[in-house]
Amino acid sequence: MDTIILGGGLMGTASAFFLAKGGARVTLIERARIGAGATVASFGNIRRTGRYLPQLPLAHRSRALWGELSRLLGQEVEFRATGHLRLAFDEGGLEDMRTFAQEARPWGLTLEELDAGEIRRRFPGIGPDAIGASFSPEDGSGNPRLIGPAFAQAAARQGVRIVEGAEVGAVTTAAGGGFTVETSAGRFEADTLLNCAGAWGARLAALFGEPVPLEARGPQMAVTEPLPYRILPVVGIWTRNKRYGAYLRQVERGNVVFGGAVDRVPVDLDPGHAHVDPSRTGDQLAAVLRLVPALRGVSVIRHWSGCEGYVEDNLPVLGPSRTTPGLFHAFGFCGHGFQLGPGVGAVMADLILHGGTETPIADFRIHRFAA
């Protein structure tokens, strides 16, 4: 079976790897550079806490794969299971935390509830004013700059053809089945087509009569100067107030990566460049200091953003086309796809190679937008 994948981010490269591992002949086409879009803009959070509950089976499968990636890919992607700590500073946050924890348990996710004293003992200096927290000890983080290229290199070793810097033109179906993709790097043909085009994914779906309400937006991320390595878990917050919604993690080199607490900005898909507004960093830092007050006075050394696809219902599009045999979709992960990436790749390989998957994904089918 020949498969063309459009999009060389985490979803596309992971799918290419697992498809090739299953025996498919794969061509992956990327308009820019591998992993240079939404993937590299990611915070790097590997969390299951707070997810849409029917997404947890996919998240569990993906978390298991994260633990195997250094072996599967033959290189380090800096996955660290340091835990995910999510703080509550008020009764509303505490109520939301407990509700999620109770509802997530039948879905296979058990969270530890920490009271104020336990937070101080186990995580000194983090959330000194928090009244409670949830802790997911097996979650953590990975390096967004490493993961896409690592999957792509491992896929290439299994025979995947990777074409970078190729602008996609016409995408058509043949009378007897199959697809033709015209690009600036030439024409490509295959039996199946996998749409991993991220924020551009809705454009491709629309060509086949499958409109998806999707907007392109850019997050605002930043990183500090190197500091002594003290913050082991990824740190977030249970809050109903968006301006408090910061999150952070410290890498082993000492830098603290942070984001959240400000709105994501609209991005024009042509050319798809997301821009950072440094004047908003002060609002982010104010929220970050609530999580770790000792960061007051640190220097921010870099900002960045990226073009992400946000679907109207805040859920991804994942699965086969409803209109076109041989067409599959995996896009629109709404800023929370990093943790899911390896699992998405494995699921898409299941669907394309075997016609189905044991991982439930019905809530993410493109059928939900049909008239």
CSV table of C-alpha atoms in Angstrom, one decimal:
chain,number,residue,atom,x,y,z
A,1,MET,CA,0.0,0.0,0.0
A,2,ASP,CA,1.3,3.5,-0.9
A,3,THR,CA,0.4,6.4,1.3
A,4,ILE,CA,1.0,10.1,1.0
A,5,ILE,CA,1.0,12.1,4.2
A,6,LEU,CA,0.6,15.9,4.0
A,7,GLY,CA,2.2,17.6,6.9
A,8,GLY,CA,5.5,17.0,8.6
A,9,GLY,CA,4.7,17.9,12.2
A,10,LEU,CA,4.5,15.4,15.1
A,11,MET,CA,1.2,13.8,13.8
A,12,GLY,CA,2.6,13.4,10.3
A,13,THR,CA,6.0,12.1,11.2
A,14,ALA,CA,4.6,9.7,13.9
A,15,SER,CA,2.1,8.4,11.4
A,16,ALA,CA,4.8,7.9,8.8
A,17,PHE,CA,6.9,5.9,11.3
A,18,PHE,CA,4.1,3.6,12.4
A,19,LEU,CA,2.8,3.1,8.8
A,20,ALA,CA,6.3,2.2,7.6
A,21,LYS,CA,6.8,-0.1,10.6
A,22,GLY,CA,3.6,-1.9,9.5
A,23,GLY,CA,4.9,-2.3,5.9
A,24,ALA,CA,3.4,0.6,4.0
A,25,ARG,CA,5.3,2.6,1.4
A,26,VAL,CA,5.1,6.2,2.6
A,27,THR,CA,5.8,9.6,1.1
A,28,LEU,CA,5.7,12.5,3.6
A,29,ILE,CA,5.3,16.0,2.1
A,30,GLU,CA,6.0,19.1,4.2
A,31,ARG,CA,5.5,22.7,3.0
A,32,ALA,CA,8.4,24.0,5.2
A,33,ARG,CA,10.7,22.0,7.4
A,34,ILE,CA,10.0,18.9,9.5
A,35,GLY,CA,8.5,19.8,12.9
A,36,ALA,CA,8.8,23.5,12.3
A,37,GLY,CA,5.1,24.4,12.6
A,38,ALA,CA,2.8,23.8,15.6
A,39,THR,CA,5.0,21.1,17.0
A,40,VAL,CA,8.0,23.3,17.7
A,41,ALA,CA,5.7,26.0,19.1
A,42,SER,CA,4.5,23.5,21.7
A,43,PHE,CA,5.1,23.8,25.4
A,44,GLY,CA,6.2,20.2,25.5
A,45,ASN,CA,3.6,19.1,28.1
A,46,ILE,CA,2.8,15.4,28.4
A,47,ARG,CA,-0.3,15.5,30.5
A,48,ARG,CA,-3.6,13.6,30.8
A,49,THR,CA,-5.0,15.8,33.6
A,50,GLY,CA,-7.9,18.0,32.5
A,51,ARG,CA,-8.5,16.3,29.1
A,52,TYR,CA,-11.8,15.6,27.5
A,53,LEU,CA,-12.7,12.3,29.1
A,54,PRO,CA,-13.3,10.2,25.9
A,55,GLN,CA,-9.8,11.4,24.8
A,56,LEU,CA,-8.2,9.5,27.7
A,57,PRO,CA,-7.9,6.1,26.0
A,58,LEU,CA,-5.9,7.7,23.2
A,59,ALA,CA,-3.9,9.7,25.8
A,60,HIS,CA,-3.1,6.5,27.7
A,61,ARG,CA,-1.9,4.7,24.6
A,62,SER,CA,0.2,7.7,23.7
A,63,ARG,CA,1.7,7.9,27.2
A,64,ALA,CA,2.8,4.3,27.0
A,65,LEU,CA,4.5,5.0,23.7
A,66,TRP,CA,6.3,8.1,25.1
A,67,GLY,CA,8.0,5.8,27.5
A,68,GLU,CA,9.3,3.6,24.6
A,69,LEU,CA,10.3,6.3,22.2
A,70,SER,CA,14.1,6.4,22.9
A,71,ARG,CA,14.2,2.7,22.1
A,72,LEU,CA,11.8,2.8,19.1
A,73,LEU,CA,13.4,5.9,17.5
A,74,GLY,CA,17.0,5.2,18.5
A,75,GLN,CA,17.6,8.6,19.9
A,76,GLU,CA,16.8,10.8,22.9
A,77,VAL,CA,13.7,13.0,22.8
A,78,GLU,CA,14.0,14.2,26.4
A,79,PHE,CA,10.9,12.5,27.7
A,80,ARG,CA,10.9,12.9,31.5
A,81,ALA,CA,8.2,11.4,33.7
A,82,THR,CA,8.6,14.0,36.4
A,83,GLY,CA,4.9,14.3,37.1
A,84,HIS,CA,2.2,16.9,36.4
A,85,LEU,CA,1.3,19.1,39.3
A,86,ARG,CA,-1.9,21.2,39.0
A,87,LEU,CA,-2.6,23.7,41.7
A,88,ALA,CA,-5.8,25.1,43.1
A,89,PHE,CA,-5.9,28.5,44.8
A,90,ASP,CA,-9.6,28.9,45.4
A,91,GLU,CA,-12.7,26.8,46.1
A,92,GLY,CA,-13.8,26.9,42.4
A,93,GLY,CA,-10.5,25.4,41.3
A,94,LEU,CA,-10.6,22.8,44.0
A,95,GLU,CA,-14.2,21.8,43.0
A,96,ASP,CA,-13.2,21.5,39.4
A,97,MET,CA,-10.1,19.4,40.3
A,98,ARG,CA,-12.2,17.0,42.4
A,99,THR,CA,-14.9,16.6,39.8
A,100,PHE,CA,-12.4,15.8,37.1
A,101,ALA,CA,-10.5,13.4,39.3
A,102,GLN,CA,-13.7,11.5,40.2
A,103,GLU,CA,-14.9,11.4,36.6
A,104,ALA,CA,-11.5,10.4,35.2
A,105,ARG,CA,-11.1,7.4,37.4
A,106,PRO,CA,-13.4,5.1,35.4
A,107,TRP,CA,-11.4,6.1,32.3
A,108,GLY,CA,-8.2,4.8,33.8
A,109,LEU,CA,-6.6,7.9,35.2
A,110,THR,CA,-6.0,8.2,39.0
A,111,LEU,CA,-4.8,11.5,40.4
A,112,GLU,CA,-3.3,12.1,43.8
A,113,GLU,CA,-5.0,14.9,45.7
A,114,LEU,CA,-2.6,16.9,47.8
A,115,ASP,CA,-3.6,19.3,50.6
A,116,ALA,CA,-1.7,22.6,51.3
A,117,GLY,CA,0.7,20.9,53.7
A,118,GLU,CA,1.5,18.1,51.3
A,119,ILE,CA,2.3,20.6,48.6
A,120,ARG,CA,4.7,22.4,50.9
A,121,ARG,CA,6.5,19.2,52.0
A,122,ARG,CA,6.8,17.5,48.6
A,123,PHE,CA,7.2,20.6,46.4
A,124,PRO,CA,8.7,23.4,48.5
A,125,GLY,CA,8.5,26.8,46.8
A,126,ILE,CA,5.8,25.8,44.4
A,127,GLY,CA,2.3,27.3,45.0
A,128,PRO,CA,2.8,28.5,48.5
A,129,ASP,CA,-0.7,30.0,48.6
A,130,ALA,CA,-2.4,27.0,47.0
A,131,ILE,CA,-5.1,25.2,49.0
A,132,GLY,CA,-4.8,21.9,47.1
A,133,ALA,CA,-3.4,20.3,44.0
A,134,SER,CA,-3.7,17.2,41.8
A,135,PHE,CA,-0.6,15.2,40.9
A,136,SER,CA,-0.2,12.7,38.1
A,137,PRO,CA,3.2,11.1,38.8
A,138,GLU,CA,3.6,9.3,35.4
A,139,ASP,CA,3.1,12.4,33.2
A,140,GLY,CA,5.8,15.0,32.5
A,141,SER,CA,7.3,16.6,29.4
A,142,GLY,CA,9.3,16.1,26.2
A,143,ASN,CA,11.3,18.3,23.9
A,144,PRO,CA,9.2,19.7,21.0
A,145,ARG,CA,12.4,20.6,19.0
A,146,LEU,CA,13.5,17.0,19.0
A,147,ILE,CA,10.4,14.9,18.6
A,148,GLY,CA,9.4,15.7,15.0
A,149,PRO,CA,12.9,15.2,13.5
A,150,ALA,CA,13.4,12.1,15.6
A,151,PHE,CA,10.3,10.4,14.2
A,152,ALA,CA,11.2,11.6,10.7
A,153,GLN,CA,14.7,10.2,10.9
A,154,ALA,CA,13.4,6.9,12.2
A,155,ALA,CA,10.8,6.8,9.5
A,156,ALA,CA,13.4,7.5,6.8
A,157,ARG,CA,15.5,4.6,8.0
A,158,GLN,CA,12.4,2.4,7.4
A,159,GLY,CA,12.1,3.7,3.8
A,160,VAL,CA,9.8,6.7,4.1
A,161,ARG,CA,10.5,9.3,1.5
A,162,ILE,CA,10.5,12.7,3.1
A,163,VAL,CA,10.0,15.8,0.9
A,164,GLU,CA,10.5,19.2,2.5
A,165,GLY,CA,9.9,22.7,1.2
A,166,ALA,CA,7.2,21.5,-1.2
A,167,GLU,CA,4.2,23.7,-1.6
A,168,VAL,CA,1.1,21.7,-2.3
A,169,GLY,CA,-1.1,22.6,-5.3
A,170,ALA,CA,-3.9,20.4,-6.7
A,171,VAL,CA,-5.0,17.3,-4.8
A,172,THR,CA,-7.2,15.1,-6.9
A,173,THR,CA,-8.7,11.6,-6.9
A,174,ALA,CA,-8.4,9.1,-9.8
A,175,ALA,CA,-11.4,7.5,-11.5
A,176,GLY,CA,-10.3,4.1,-10.3
A,177,GLY,CA,-9.3,5.2,-6.8
A,178,GLY,CA,-6.2,6.7,-5.3
A,179,PHE,CA,-4.8,10.2,-5.1
A,180,THR,CA,-2.6,12.6,-7.1
A,181,VAL,CA,-0.8,15.4,-5.3
A,182,GLU,CA,0.8,18.2,-7.3
A,183,THR,CA,3.6,20.1,-5.5
A,184,SER,CA,6.4,22.4,-6.2
A,185,ALA,CA,8.7,19.4,-5.9
A,186,GLY,CA,6.8,17.3,-8.4
A,187,ARG,CA,3.8,15.0,-8.7
A,188,PHE,CA,3.1,12.2,-6.2
A,189,GLU,CA,0.6,9.3,-6.4
A,190,ALA,CA,-0.7,6.9,-3.8
A,191,ASP,CA,-3.6,4.6,-2.8
A,192,THR,CA,-4.3,6.5,0.4
A,193,LEU,CA,-3.9,10.1,1.6
A,194,LEU,CA,-3.5,11.2,5.2
A,195,ASN,CA,-4.2,14.8,6.0
A,196,CYS,CA,-1.9,15.9,8.9
A,197,ALA,CA,-1.8,19.5,7.6
A,198,GLY,CA,-2.5,21.1,11.0
A,199,ALA,CA,-4.0,24.5,10.7
A,200,TRP,CA,-4.2,24.0,7.0
A,201,GLY,CA,-6.0,20.7,7.4
A,202,ALA,CA,-9.5,22.2,7.1
A,203,ARG,CA,-8.6,23.6,3.6
A,204,LEU,CA,-7.7,20.1,2.4
A,205,ALA,CA,-10.8,18.5,4.0
A,206,ALA,CA,-13.0,21.2,2.2
A,207,LEU,CA,-11.6,20.0,-1.1
A,208,PHE,CA,-13.4,16.7,-0.5
A,209,GLY,CA,-16.7,18.2,0.7
A,210,GLU,CA,-15.9,18.1,4.4
A,211,PRO,CA,-16.0,21.6,5.9
A,212,VAL,CA,-14.5,21.9,9.4
A,213,PRO,CA,-15.0,25.1,11.5
A,214,LEU,CA,-11.3,25.8,12.3
A,215,GLU,CA,-9.4,28.9,13.1
A,216,ALA,CA,-5.6,29.4,13.0
A,217,ARG,CA,-4.2,30.9,16.2
A,218,GLY,CA,-0.8,31.3,17.8
A,219,PRO,CA,0.1,30.8,21.5
A,220,GLN,CA,2.7,33.0,23.3
A,221,MET,CA,5.5,31.0,24.8
A,222,ALA,CA,8.7,32.2,26.5
A,223,VAL,CA,11.8,30.9,28.4
A,224,THR,CA,14.0,32.3,31.1
A,225,GLU,CA,17.7,32.4,31.6
A,226,PRO,CA,19.2,29.2,33.1
A,227,LEU,CA,18.6,28.9,36.9
A,228,PRO,CA,19.5,26.2,39.4
A,229,TYR,CA,17.4,23.1,38.6
A,230,ARG,CA,14.8,23.0,41.3
A,231,ILE,CA,11.3,22.5,39.7
A,232,LEU,CA,10.9,18.8,38.7
A,233,PRO,CA,7.2,18.5,37.8
A,234,VAL,CA,5.3,20.3,35.1
A,235,VAL,CA,3.2,22.9,36.9
A,236,GLY,CA,-0.2,24.2,36.0
A,237,ILE,CA,-3.4,25.5,37.7
A,238,TRP,CA,-7.0,24.7,38.2
A,239,THR,CA,-8.7,28.0,37.6
A,240,ARG,CA,-11.9,29.5,36.1
A,241,ASN,CA,-10.1,32.8,35.5
A,242,LYS,CA,-8.1,32.8,32.2
A,243,ARG,CA,-5.7,35.5,33.3
A,244,TYR,CA,-4.4,33.1,36.0
A,245,GLY,CA,-4.0,30.2,33.6
A,246,ALA,CA,-0.2,30.0,33.3
A,247,TYR,CA,1.9,26.8,33.1
A,248,LEU,CA,5.6,26.2,33.4
A,249,ARG,CA,8.3,23.6,33.4
A,250,GLN,CA,12.0,23.7,34.1
A,251,VAL,CA,14.4,21.8,31.8
A,252,GLU,CA,17.5,20.1,33.2
A,253,ARG,CA,19.7,22.8,31.7
A,254,GLY,CA,17.9,25.2,34.1
A,255,ASN,CA,15.7,27.3,31.8
A,256,VAL,CA,12.1,27.7,32.8
A,257,VAL,CA,9.6,27.5,29.9
A,258,PHE,CA,6.2,29.1,30.4
A,259,GLY,CA,3.1,30.1,28.6
A,260,GLY,CA,-0.7,30.7,29.0
A,261,ALA,CA,-2.6,33.4,30.8
A,262,VAL,CA,-3.0,35.5,27.6
A,263,ASP,CA,-5.2,34.9,24.6
A,264,ARG,CA,-3.9,33.1,21.5
A,265,VAL,CA,-3.8,35.5,18.6
A,266,PRO,CA,-5.3,35.0,15.1
A,267,VAL,CA,-2.9,33.8,12.4
A,268,ASP,CA,-3.3,34.4,8.7
A,269,LEU,CA,-2.6,31.1,7.0
A,270,ASP,CA,-1.0,32.9,4.1
A,271,PRO,CA,1.9,32.8,4.9
A,272,GLY,CA,1.0,31.3,8.4
A,273,HIS,CA,3.5,33.2,10.5
A,274,ALA,CA,2.5,33.7,14.1
A,275,HIS,CA,3.9,36.8,15.9
A,276,VAL,CA,4.6,37.4,19.6
A,277,ASP,CA,3.6,40.5,21.4
A,278,PRO,CA,6.3,41.0,24.1
A,279,SER,CA,4.1,43.6,25.9
A,280,ARG,CA,1.9,40.7,27.1
A,281,THR,CA,4.8,38.9,28.8
A,282,GLY,CA,4.2,40.9,32.0
A,283,ASP,CA,0.7,39.4,32.3
A,284,GLN,CA,2.2,36.0,31.8
A,285,LEU,CA,4.9,36.6,34.4
A,286,ALA,CA,2.3,37.8,37.0
A,287,ALA,CA,0.5,34.5,36.6
A,288,VAL,CA,3.7,32.5,36.7
A,289,LEU,CA,4.8,34.1,39.9
A,290,ARG,CA,1.6,32.9,41.6
A,291,LEU,CA,2.9,29.4,40.8
A,292,VAL,CA,6.5,29.9,41.7
A,293,PRO,CA,7.2,33.2,43.5
A,294,ALA,CA,11.0,32.6,43.5
A,295,LEU,CA,11.0,33.4,39.8
A,296,ARG,CA,10.6,37.1,40.5
A,297,GLY,CA,13.3,39.1,38.8
A,298,VAL,CA,14.5,36.4,36.4
A,299,SER,CA,15.4,37.4,32.8
A,300,VAL,CA,13.3,36.3,29.9
A,301,ILE,CA,15.7,35.5,27.0
A,302,ARG,CA,13.4,34.3,24.2
A,303,HIS,CA,9.7,34.4,23.0
A,304,TRP,CA,8.1,32.4,20.3
A,305,SER,CA,4.8,31.3,18.8
A,306,GLY,CA,3.5,29.0,16.0
A,307,CYS,CA,0.5,28.4,13.9
A,308,GLU,CA,-2.0,26.0,15.5
A,309,GLY,CA,-5.4,24.8,14.3
A,310,TYR,CA,-8.4,25.3,16.7
A,311,VAL,CA,-11.6,23.5,15.9
A,312,GLU,CA,-14.9,25.1,17.0
A,313,ASP,CA,-15.7,22.4,19.6
A,314,ASN,CA,-12.0,22.3,20.8
A,315,LEU,CA,-11.6,18.6,19.7
A,316,PRO,CA,-9.4,17.3,17.0
A,317,VAL,CA,-10.5,15.7,13.7
A,318,LEU,CA,-9.3,12.1,13.6
A,319,GLY,CA,-10.3,9.2,11.4
A,320,PRO,CA,-11.4,8.3,7.9
A,321,SER,CA,-13.2,10.7,5.5
A,322,ARG,CA,-16.9,10.5,5.3
A,323,THR,CA,-16.9,11.3,1.5
A,324,THR,CA,-13.8,9.8,0.0
A,325,PRO,CA,-12.5,6.3,0.3
A,326,GLY,CA,-8.8,6.2,1.1
A,327,LEU,CA,-8.7,9.7,2.7
A,328,PHE,CA,-7.9,10.0,6.4
A,329,HIS,CA,-7.6,13.0,8.7
A,330,ALA,CA,-5.5,13.8,11.8
A,331,PHE,CA,-5.5,17.6,12.3
A,332,GLY,CA,-6.9,20.4,14.5
A,333,PHE,CA,-5.5,19.4,17.9
A,334,CYS,CA,-6.4,22.8,19.4
A,335,GLY,CA,-3.1,23.3,21.2
A,336,HIS,CA,-3.2,20.1,23.2
A,337,GLY,CA,-1.9,17.6,20.7
A,338,PHE,CA,1.7,17.2,21.8
A,339,GLN,CA,1.0,14.4,24.3
A,340,LEU,CA,-1.2,12.6,21.9
A,341,GLY,CA,1.2,12.6,18.9
A,342,PRO,CA,2.7,9.1,19.2
A,343,GLY,CA,-0.7,7.6,19.9
A,344,VAL,CA,-2.2,9.4,16.9
A,345,GLY,CA,0.5,8.0,14.7
A,346,ALA,CA,-0.2,4.4,15.9
A,347,VAL,CA,-4.0,4.9,15.5
A,348,MET,CA,-3.7,6.2,12.0
A,349,ALA,CA,-1.5,3.2,11.1
A,350,ASP,CA,-4.2,0.9,12.5
A,351,LEU,CA,-6.9,2.6,10.4
A,352,ILE,CA,-5.0,2.7,7.2
A,353,LEU,CA,-3.3,-0.7,7.4
A,354,HIS,CA,-6.1,-2.7,9.1
A,355,GLY,CA,-9.3,-0.8,8.6
A,356,GLY,CA,-9.9,-0.2,12.3
A,357,THR,CA,-8.4,0.5,15.7
A,358,GLU,CA,-9.1,-0.7,19.2
A,359,THR,CA,-8.5,2.8,20.5
A,360,PRO,CA,-11.9,4.6,20.6
A,361,ILE,CA,-11.9,7.8,18.5
A,362,ALA,CA,-15.6,8.1,17.5
A,363,ASP,CA,-16.0,11.5,19.2
A,364,PHE,CA,-13.3,13.0,16.9
A,365,ARG,CA,-14.7,11.8,13.5
A,366,ILE,CA,-15.2,14.4,10.8
A,367,HIS,CA,-18.8,13.2,10.5
A,368,ARG,CA,-19.8,15.4,13.4
A,369,PHE,CA,-19.7,18.5,11.1
A,370,ALA,CA,-22.0,17.0,8.4
A,371,ALA,CA,-25.2,18.9,7.8
